[in-house]
Short mmCIF file of C-alpha atoms and ligand atoms in Angstrom, two decimals:
data_model
loop_
_atom_site.label_atom_id
_atom_site.label_comp_id
_atom_site.label_asym_id
_atom_site.label_seq_id
_atom_site.Cartn_x
_atom_site.Cartn_y
_atom_site.Cartn_z
CA MET A 1 29.26 -45.70 -31.85
CA ASP A 2 30.22 -42.22 -30.67
CA LEU A 3 30.86 -40.55 -34.25
CA GLU A 4 32.78 -37.54 -32.85
CA LEU A 5 35.08 -39.79 -31.21
CA LEU A 6 35.40 -41.93 -34.28
CA ASP A 7 36.53 -39.08 -36.42
CA GLN A 8 39.03 -37.89 -33.31
CA THR A 9 40.25 -41.74 -33.02
CA LEU A 10 40.79 -41.64 -36.56
CA ALA A 11 42.56 -38.41 -37.30
CA ASP A 12 45.18 -39.10 -34.34
CA ARG A 13 45.82 -42.11 -36.08
CA ASP A 14 46.36 -40.07 -39.44
CA GLU A 15 43.94 -42.48 -41.33
CA PRO A 16 42.52 -41.15 -44.72
CA ARG A 17 39.22 -39.25 -44.17
CA PHE A 18 37.12 -41.66 -46.09
CA ARG A 19 37.86 -44.09 -43.25
CA ALA A 20 35.12 -42.63 -40.95
CA ARG A 21 32.54 -43.46 -43.77
CA GLN A 22 33.64 -46.92 -44.25
CA VAL A 23 33.03 -47.48 -40.60
CA TRP A 24 29.79 -45.80 -40.65
CA THR A 25 28.31 -47.57 -43.70
CA TRP A 26 29.27 -51.06 -42.21
CA ALA A 27 27.23 -50.19 -38.77
CA ALA A 28 24.40 -48.53 -40.79
CA ARG A 29 24.09 -51.87 -42.57
CA GLY A 30 24.05 -53.93 -39.15
CA ALA A 31 27.42 -55.01 -38.79
CA ARG A 32 27.77 -56.48 -35.24
CA GLY A 33 31.57 -55.28 -34.67
CA TYR A 34 34.62 -53.97 -36.28
CA GLU A 35 36.06 -57.33 -37.05
CA GLN A 36 33.25 -57.74 -39.55
CA MET A 37 34.59 -54.61 -41.45
CA THR A 38 36.83 -56.53 -44.03
CA ASP A 39 37.93 -53.56 -46.14
CA LEU A 40 39.56 -52.23 -42.97
CA PRO A 41 43.11 -52.73 -42.19
CA ALA A 42 43.26 -55.46 -39.51
CA SER A 43 45.31 -53.17 -37.35
CA LEU A 44 42.94 -50.63 -37.38
CA ARG A 45 39.88 -52.90 -36.61
CA GLU A 46 41.81 -54.07 -33.61
CA ALA A 47 42.77 -50.59 -32.58
CA LEU A 48 38.84 -49.27 -32.89
CA ALA A 49 37.99 -52.29 -30.89
CA ARG A 50 40.55 -51.22 -28.25
CA GLU A 51 39.22 -47.68 -28.36
CA LEU A 52 36.06 -46.82 -29.27
CA PRO A 53 33.33 -48.90 -27.52
CA PHE A 54 31.03 -50.19 -30.61
CA SER A 55 27.85 -48.69 -29.16
CA SER A 56 27.68 -45.65 -26.78
CA LEU A 57 24.53 -47.58 -24.89
CA THR A 58 24.48 -50.68 -23.20
CA LEU A 59 21.60 -53.04 -23.23
CA GLN A 60 20.23 -53.29 -19.85
CA ALA A 61 17.27 -55.38 -20.48
CA GLU A 62 15.19 -56.68 -23.48
CA ALA A 63 11.41 -57.71 -23.55
CA GLN A 64 9.53 -59.20 -26.38
CA ALA A 65 5.68 -59.39 -26.82
CA SER A 66 3.86 -61.96 -28.58
CA ASP A 67 2.78 -59.54 -31.24
CA GLY A 68 6.52 -58.94 -32.21
CA THR A 69 7.03 -55.69 -30.44
CA VAL A 70 10.23 -55.33 -28.63
CA LYS A 71 11.22 -53.03 -26.14
CA ALA A 72 14.94 -52.28 -25.11
CA LEU A 73 15.82 -50.59 -22.05
CA PHE A 74 19.40 -48.90 -22.30
CA ALA A 75 22.18 -47.25 -20.17
CA THR A 76 24.01 -44.39 -21.63
CA ALA A 77 28.06 -44.67 -20.40
CA ASP A 78 27.36 -42.38 -17.36
CA GLY A 79 24.62 -44.57 -16.58
CA ARG A 80 21.25 -42.70 -17.81
CA PRO A 81 18.44 -44.93 -18.64
CA LEU A 82 16.52 -44.74 -21.62
CA GLU A 83 14.16 -46.76 -23.97
CA ALA A 84 13.56 -47.62 -27.57
CA VAL A 85 11.06 -50.06 -29.08
CA LEU A 86 10.45 -51.89 -32.28
CA MET A 87 7.19 -52.63 -33.73
CA ARG A 88 6.89 -55.14 -36.33
CA TYR A 89 3.95 -55.47 -38.82
CA ARG A 90 2.44 -57.72 -40.88
CA ASP A 91 2.63 -55.87 -44.01
CA GLY A 92 6.48 -55.79 -43.52
CA ARG A 93 6.87 -52.18 -42.00
CA ARG A 94 9.31 -51.85 -39.00
CA SER A 95 8.74 -48.59 -36.70
CA LEU A 96 11.00 -47.71 -34.14
CA CYS A 97 10.09 -45.48 -31.37
CA LEU A 98 13.25 -43.52 -30.38
CA SER A 99 13.79 -41.74 -27.24
CA SER A 100 15.63 -38.35 -27.24
CA GLN A 101 16.14 -37.57 -23.67
CA SER A 102 16.90 -39.52 -20.58
CA GLY A 103 13.83 -38.54 -18.67
CA CYS A 104 11.66 -35.78 -19.42
CA ALA A 105 11.39 -32.45 -18.00
CA LEU A 106 7.95 -31.68 -18.77
CA THR A 107 5.44 -33.13 -16.45
CA CYS A 108 2.30 -34.65 -18.43
CA THR A 109 0.37 -36.25 -15.76
CA PHE A 110 -0.73 -39.28 -17.60
CA CYS A 111 2.87 -40.01 -18.88
CA ALA A 112 5.21 -42.30 -16.96
CA THR A 113 8.41 -40.78 -18.09
CA GLY A 114 7.03 -37.26 -16.85
CA ARG A 115 7.18 -38.72 -13.21
CA MET A 116 10.98 -39.75 -13.62
CA PRO A 117 13.43 -37.31 -12.88
CA PHE A 118 15.04 -35.46 -16.16
CA ALA A 119 18.52 -36.52 -16.66
CA ARG A 120 19.90 -34.94 -19.60
CA ASN A 121 19.87 -34.97 -23.46
CA LEU A 122 21.04 -37.29 -25.49
CA SER A 123 23.79 -37.26 -27.99
CA ALA A 124 23.41 -37.66 -31.96
CA SER A 125 25.17 -40.99 -31.52
CA GLU A 126 23.10 -42.16 -28.53
CA ILE A 127 20.12 -41.55 -30.72
CA VAL A 128 21.44 -43.33 -33.82
CA ASP A 129 22.79 -46.25 -31.65
CA GLN A 130 19.18 -46.99 -30.45
CA ALA A 131 18.42 -47.39 -34.25
CA LEU A 132 21.37 -49.22 -34.83
CA HIS A 133 20.45 -51.59 -32.10
CA PHE A 134 17.56 -53.00 -33.65
CA ARG A 135 19.47 -52.59 -37.31
CA ARG A 136 21.59 -55.35 -35.98
CA ALA A 137 19.06 -57.42 -34.54
CA GLU A 138 16.86 -57.34 -37.28
CA ALA A 139 19.73 -58.25 -39.76
CA ALA A 140 20.72 -60.97 -37.53
CA ARG A 141 17.03 -62.24 -37.53
CA GLY A 142 16.82 -61.84 -41.42
CA GLY A 143 20.06 -63.30 -42.03
CA ARG A 144 19.11 -66.24 -43.39
CA ARG A 145 16.95 -64.44 -45.97
CA ASP A 146 19.06 -61.87 -47.00
CA ALA A 147 22.41 -63.19 -47.27
CA GLY A 148 24.36 -62.44 -44.06
CA GLY A 149 22.61 -59.75 -42.38
CA ALA A 150 25.40 -57.00 -42.75
CA LYS A 151 25.63 -57.67 -46.40
CA ALA A 152 21.69 -57.10 -47.04
CA PRO A 153 20.90 -55.75 -50.43
CA ARG A 154 20.49 -52.03 -49.96
CA GLY A 155 18.31 -49.64 -52.05
CA ARG A 156 16.00 -46.62 -51.92
CA GLU A 157 13.83 -45.95 -48.92
CA GLY A 158 12.53 -48.82 -47.51
CA THR A 159 13.42 -51.28 -49.93
CA ALA A 160 16.49 -52.44 -48.07
CA GLY A 161 15.55 -55.97 -47.78
CA PRO A 162 13.44 -57.90 -45.47
CA ALA A 163 15.46 -56.78 -42.42
CA ALA A 164 14.89 -53.55 -42.86
CA ILE A 165 13.31 -50.70 -40.49
CA THR A 166 11.29 -48.78 -42.41
CA HIS A 167 9.95 -45.76 -40.25
CA CYS A 168 10.81 -44.29 -37.11
CA ALA A 169 8.87 -41.76 -34.70
CA PHE A 170 10.63 -39.58 -31.91
CA MET A 171 7.63 -40.77 -29.17
CA GLY A 172 10.13 -42.61 -26.64
CA MET A 173 11.37 -40.47 -23.59
CA GLY A 174 11.88 -36.94 -23.84
CA GLU A 175 10.66 -33.89 -25.73
CA PRO A 176 12.72 -33.94 -28.89
CA MET A 177 11.98 -30.18 -29.84
CA LEU A 178 14.26 -29.53 -26.46
CA ASN A 179 17.08 -31.37 -27.78
CA LEU A 180 16.30 -30.48 -31.63
CA ASP A 181 20.16 -30.03 -32.71
CA ASN A 182 21.07 -33.63 -31.67
CA VAL A 183 17.61 -34.95 -33.01
CA LEU A 184 18.16 -33.31 -36.26
CA GLY A 185 21.69 -34.65 -36.30
CA ALA A 186 20.51 -38.20 -35.92
CA CYS A 187 18.15 -37.72 -38.59
CA GLU A 188 20.65 -37.06 -40.94
CA ARG A 189 22.07 -40.60 -40.45
CA LEU A 190 18.72 -42.26 -40.43
CA PRO A 191 18.34 -42.76 -44.03
CA ASP A 192 21.70 -44.81 -44.27
CA ILE A 193 19.95 -47.21 -41.87
CA GLY A 194 16.90 -47.30 -44.21
CA ILE A 195 14.85 -44.81 -42.60
CA GLY A 196 14.20 -42.20 -44.87
CA HIS A 197 12.97 -38.61 -43.76
CA ARG A 198 9.61 -38.88 -44.93
CA ARG A 199 9.18 -41.95 -43.01
CA THR A 200 10.62 -39.96 -39.71
CA THR A 201 8.13 -38.61 -37.14
CA ILE A 202 8.89 -35.92 -34.44
CA SER A 203 6.50 -35.65 -31.84
CA THR A 204 5.93 -32.66 -29.52
CA VAL A 205 4.11 -31.59 -26.80
CA GLY A 206 3.73 -28.24 -28.72
CA TRP A 207 6.94 -26.50 -28.15
CA ILE A 208 6.46 -24.08 -30.61
CA PRO A 209 9.96 -22.72 -31.42
CA GLY A 210 10.71 -25.95 -32.29
CA ILE A 211 8.08 -26.51 -34.66
CA GLU A 212 8.80 -23.38 -36.20
CA ARG A 213 12.13 -24.32 -37.06
CA LEU A 214 11.18 -27.57 -38.10
CA ALA A 215 8.95 -25.77 -40.83
CA GLU A 216 12.26 -24.17 -41.68
CA GLU A 217 14.27 -27.52 -41.98
CA GLN A 218 15.47 -28.92 -45.31
CA MET A 219 14.78 -32.56 -44.41
CA PRO A 220 11.19 -33.38 -45.06
CA LEU A 221 10.52 -34.86 -41.77
CA ARG A 222 6.73 -35.36 -40.44
CA LEU A 223 5.58 -33.57 -37.46
CA ALA A 224 3.16 -34.98 -34.66
CA LEU A 225 1.55 -32.90 -32.18
CA SER A 226 0.48 -34.39 -28.58
CA LEU A 227 -2.72 -32.59 -28.09
CA HIS A 228 -4.98 -34.60 -25.88
CA ALA A 229 -7.58 -31.97 -24.85
CA ALA A 230 -9.08 -29.33 -27.03
CA ASP A 231 -9.89 -27.12 -24.34
CA GLU A 232 -7.22 -25.00 -22.78
CA ALA A 233 -7.91 -25.63 -18.83
CA LEU A 234 -8.06 -29.18 -19.29
CA ARG A 235 -4.78 -29.62 -21.79
CA SER A 236 -3.15 -27.47 -19.09
CA GLU A 237 -4.16 -29.97 -16.21
CA LEU A 238 -2.94 -32.83 -18.40
CA MET A 239 0.05 -31.35 -19.80
CA PRO A 240 1.15 -28.04 -17.78
CA VAL A 241 3.48 -27.08 -20.62
CA ASN A 242 -0.01 -25.68 -22.00
CA GLU A 243 0.35 -22.67 -20.02
CA ARG A 244 3.62 -21.58 -21.66
CA PHE A 245 2.46 -22.32 -24.93
CA PRO A 246 -1.36 -22.64 -25.15
CA LEU A 247 -3.43 -24.83 -27.51
CA ARG A 248 -4.50 -22.10 -29.67
CA ASP A 249 -0.98 -20.81 -30.47
CA VAL A 250 0.31 -24.31 -30.99
CA ILE A 251 -2.55 -25.11 -33.57
CA ASP A 252 -1.52 -22.14 -35.56
CA ALA A 253 2.23 -22.89 -35.13
CA CYS A 254 0.96 -26.45 -36.62
CA ARG A 255 -1.09 -24.92 -39.51
CA ALA A 256 1.82 -22.99 -40.55
CA PHE A 257 3.81 -25.87 -40.65
CA HIS A 258 1.47 -27.50 -42.82
CA ALA A 259 1.30 -24.37 -45.26
CA ARG A 260 5.00 -24.26 -45.59
CA LYS A 261 5.67 -27.94 -45.75
CA ARG A 262 2.69 -29.39 -47.19
CA ARG A 263 2.82 -32.23 -44.99
CA ARG A 264 -0.37 -33.22 -42.90
CA VAL A 265 0.36 -32.93 -39.20
CA PHE A 266 -0.35 -36.14 -37.16
CA VAL A 267 -2.47 -35.28 -33.90
CA GLU A 268 -2.11 -37.60 -30.97
CA TYR A 269 -5.07 -38.05 -28.46
CA VAL A 270 -4.48 -40.44 -25.68
CA MET A 271 -8.03 -41.49 -24.68
CA LEU A 272 -8.35 -41.26 -20.90
CA ALA A 273 -12.07 -42.69 -19.53
CA GLY A 274 -14.29 -39.93 -18.31
CA VAL A 275 -11.51 -37.07 -18.84
CA ASN A 276 -11.17 -36.44 -22.60
CA ASP A 277 -13.40 -38.77 -24.41
CA ARG A 278 -16.94 -37.47 -24.27
CA TYR A 279 -18.54 -36.65 -27.28
CA GLU A 280 -18.51 -32.93 -26.82
CA GLN A 281 -15.10 -33.06 -26.73
CA ALA A 282 -14.84 -34.75 -29.82
CA LEU A 283 -16.64 -31.82 -31.21
CA ALA A 284 -14.39 -29.24 -29.64
CA LEU A 285 -11.55 -31.29 -31.03
CA ALA A 286 -12.87 -31.35 -34.76
CA ARG A 287 -13.83 -27.54 -34.27
CA ALA A 288 -10.28 -26.50 -33.04
CA LEU A 289 -8.59 -28.25 -35.93
CA SER A 290 -10.97 -27.17 -38.67
CA SER A 291 -11.53 -23.55 -37.62
CA GLY A 292 -9.19 -21.09 -39.28
CA PRO A 293 -9.12 -18.75 -42.23
CA THR A 294 -8.96 -21.99 -44.56
CA GLY A 295 -10.99 -24.20 -42.82
CA GLY A 296 -8.14 -26.33 -41.65
CA ARG A 297 -7.27 -27.15 -45.29
CA SER A 298 -4.76 -26.34 -47.57
CA ARG A 299 -5.33 -24.56 -50.68
CA GLY A 300 -5.35 -28.06 -52.68
CA GLY A 301 -8.28 -29.13 -50.15
CA GLN A 302 -6.23 -31.51 -48.13
CA PRO A 303 -6.83 -31.36 -44.45
CA ALA A 304 -4.13 -30.07 -42.21
CA PHE A 305 -4.30 -32.55 -39.50
CA LYS A 306 -5.24 -36.18 -39.06
CA VAL A 307 -5.76 -37.51 -35.73
CA ASN A 308 -4.58 -40.68 -34.37
CA LEU A 309 -6.45 -42.10 -31.32
CA ILE A 310 -4.43 -43.54 -28.83
CA PRO A 311 -5.77 -46.06 -26.36
CA TYR A 312 -4.19 -45.59 -23.10
CA ASN A 313 -1.35 -47.88 -21.76
CA PRO A 314 -1.92 -47.88 -18.16
CA THR A 315 0.86 -46.59 -15.81
CA ASP A 316 1.06 -45.78 -11.93
CA SER A 317 -1.52 -42.69 -12.63
CA PRO A 318 -4.97 -42.03 -11.54
CA TYR A 319 -6.22 -42.32 -15.49
CA THR A 320 -7.91 -45.51 -16.71
CA GLY A 321 -8.12 -45.73 -20.84
CA SER A 322 -11.32 -45.32 -22.52
CA THR A 323 -13.61 -48.32 -23.38
CA ARG A 324 -13.24 -49.30 -27.20
CA GLU A 325 -16.70 -48.37 -27.63
CA ALA A 326 -15.89 -44.74 -26.23
CA ILE A 327 -12.98 -44.61 -28.89
CA ALA A 328 -15.06 -45.64 -31.79
CA SER A 329 -17.68 -43.12 -30.98
CA PHE A 330 -15.29 -40.51 -30.44
CA ARG A 331 -13.71 -41.41 -33.94
CA GLY A 332 -17.09 -41.42 -35.73
CA ALA A 333 -17.81 -38.16 -34.30
CA LEU A 334 -14.63 -36.75 -35.60
CA GLU A 335 -15.03 -38.56 -38.90
CA ALA A 336 -18.76 -36.87 -39.26
CA HIS A 337 -17.33 -33.52 -39.06
CA GLY A 338 -14.79 -33.99 -41.49
CA VAL A 339 -11.59 -34.81 -39.58
CA PRO A 340 -9.60 -37.82 -40.76
CA CYS A 341 -8.78 -40.14 -37.92
CA THR A 342 -7.49 -43.33 -36.93
CA VAL A 343 -7.21 -45.45 -33.74
CA ARG A 344 -3.79 -46.60 -33.11
CA LEU A 345 -3.13 -50.34 -32.65
CA THR A 346 -2.08 -51.29 -29.16
CA ARG A 347 1.08 -53.01 -29.31
CA GLY A 348 3.37 -54.80 -26.71
CA ARG A 349 0.88 -54.07 -23.55
CA GLU A 350 1.97 -57.02 -21.89
CA ILE A 351 5.81 -55.18 -21.93
CA ASP A 352 4.87 -51.95 -20.35
CA ALA A 353 5.98 -50.60 -24.02
CA ALA A 354 4.39 -47.04 -23.14
CA CYS A 355 6.78 -44.20 -22.85
CA GLY A 356 8.97 -44.68 -19.85
CA GLN A 357 7.49 -47.20 -18.33
CA LEU A 358 10.45 -49.83 -18.33
CA ALA A 359 12.67 -47.07 -17.18
CA ALA A 360 10.30 -46.14 -14.30
CA ARG A 361 10.27 -49.98 -13.22
CA ALA A 362 13.86 -50.51 -13.40
CA SER A 363 14.65 -47.04 -11.34
N1 LIG B 1 7.14 -35.45 -25.83
C1 LIG B 1 6.91 -36.17 -27.24
C2 LIG B 1 7.32 -37.39 -27.24
C3 LIG B 1 7.23 -38.35 -26.33
S1 LIG B 1 5.50 -38.90 -25.81
C4 LIG B 1 5.36 -35.85 -26.92
O1 LIG B 1 5.00 -35.67 -26.07
O2 LIG B 1 4.89 -35.89 -28.22
C5 LIG B 1 5.11 -39.88 -27.35
C6 LIG B 1 3.54 -40.09 -27.16
O3 LIG B 1 2.89 -40.99 -26.27
C7 LIG B 1 2.80 -38.93 -26.86
O4 LIG B 1 1.81 -38.38 -27.97
C8 LIG B 1 2.12 -39.18 -25.43
O5 LIG B 1 1.47 -38.33 -25.03
C9 LIG B 1 2.10 -40.62 -25.63
N2 LIG B 1 2.00 -41.20 -24.25
C10 LIG B 1 2.68 -40.80 -23.06
N3 LIG B 1 2.32 -41.84 -22.17
C11 LIG B 1 1.34 -42.73 -22.56
C12 LIG B 1 0.75 -43.88 -22.30
N4 LIG B 1 0.84 -44.36 -21.08
N5 LIG B 1 -0.31 -44.62 -22.91
C13 LIG B 1 -0.27 -44.05 -24.36
N6 LIG B 1 0.47 -42.82 -24.83
C14 LIG B 1 1.37 -42.45 -24.01
#
């Protein structure tokens, strides 16, 4: 829902100020429309239904994979495409992948979004509406278990009942640091939906001004860096933005973030066969992440970085994903050199869940 327009609509009607909060609280708990907001006067509910679309996004298509991953393709009111993904895990975690822009102005060569035209930044409301879509869907799904969905019991971070969404990452379309005001505006709202700041990750290509701003930000948000190569020339080939913000400076900015926030930075590394998955490249990555005055560790001894190896989700690109064996040995080499490392589970492959794939297909 367009929250600015909500304020405006309520002000135009001389409604008391607490009404906006009431409407938002219902929406954040998974209400499906104004008609469910029973503590609002009926006339106001009808007026809102007439004047203010319940969501700023229209669902265009939705695909569900057998592992429970759901991918949604939306359009904004001016017809711009964007996507969001919900991943459900066996341990009860539910994690969202949100878009910050429609399309992307950066041109990473392996990424489907990078080959779409950039449309525009999403507003904070358009970002929040992606999360609300899944909040409603999960409330409806869990309705049998948690007493009516919209009335799901709420508690502290991550304890909002079985239908709660617990985590989110800005790993959908777009570069969140190039739309940071709206991304942070959306982040302020997410705890009401059940997603705490400590469980919210902002992923960047390494846009240094954004990393610096996030280091000064009050909200304890997580930072993830899409690195993909520890060598300047190869990284520039994969991610042209490296010409503007070279790897070395980006890693320094992430170290400063870690020193300031005491929060470990996730390094994303998409595994491309024969391109960035060789043993020497793992050693170079370990060196890049552990060099520096304190050997890559904070004074408390915790490593500043944790690497997340990402199996490549094939798109219409010249790349193929590394084999499982290559990923395992790359991980072994990193760990042998003291760099903590995990391999990301592949989710939703049969529904084209990788960044930009659904929108690219629909366009
Ligand atoms: N612009 C931000 C956020 C969007 S991309 C960033 O680059 O971090 C989120 C992550 O998905 C990035 O690490 C990106 O490199 C990765 N990614 C993009 N396309 C992919 C694909 N086809 N398979 C696997 N990961 C992909």
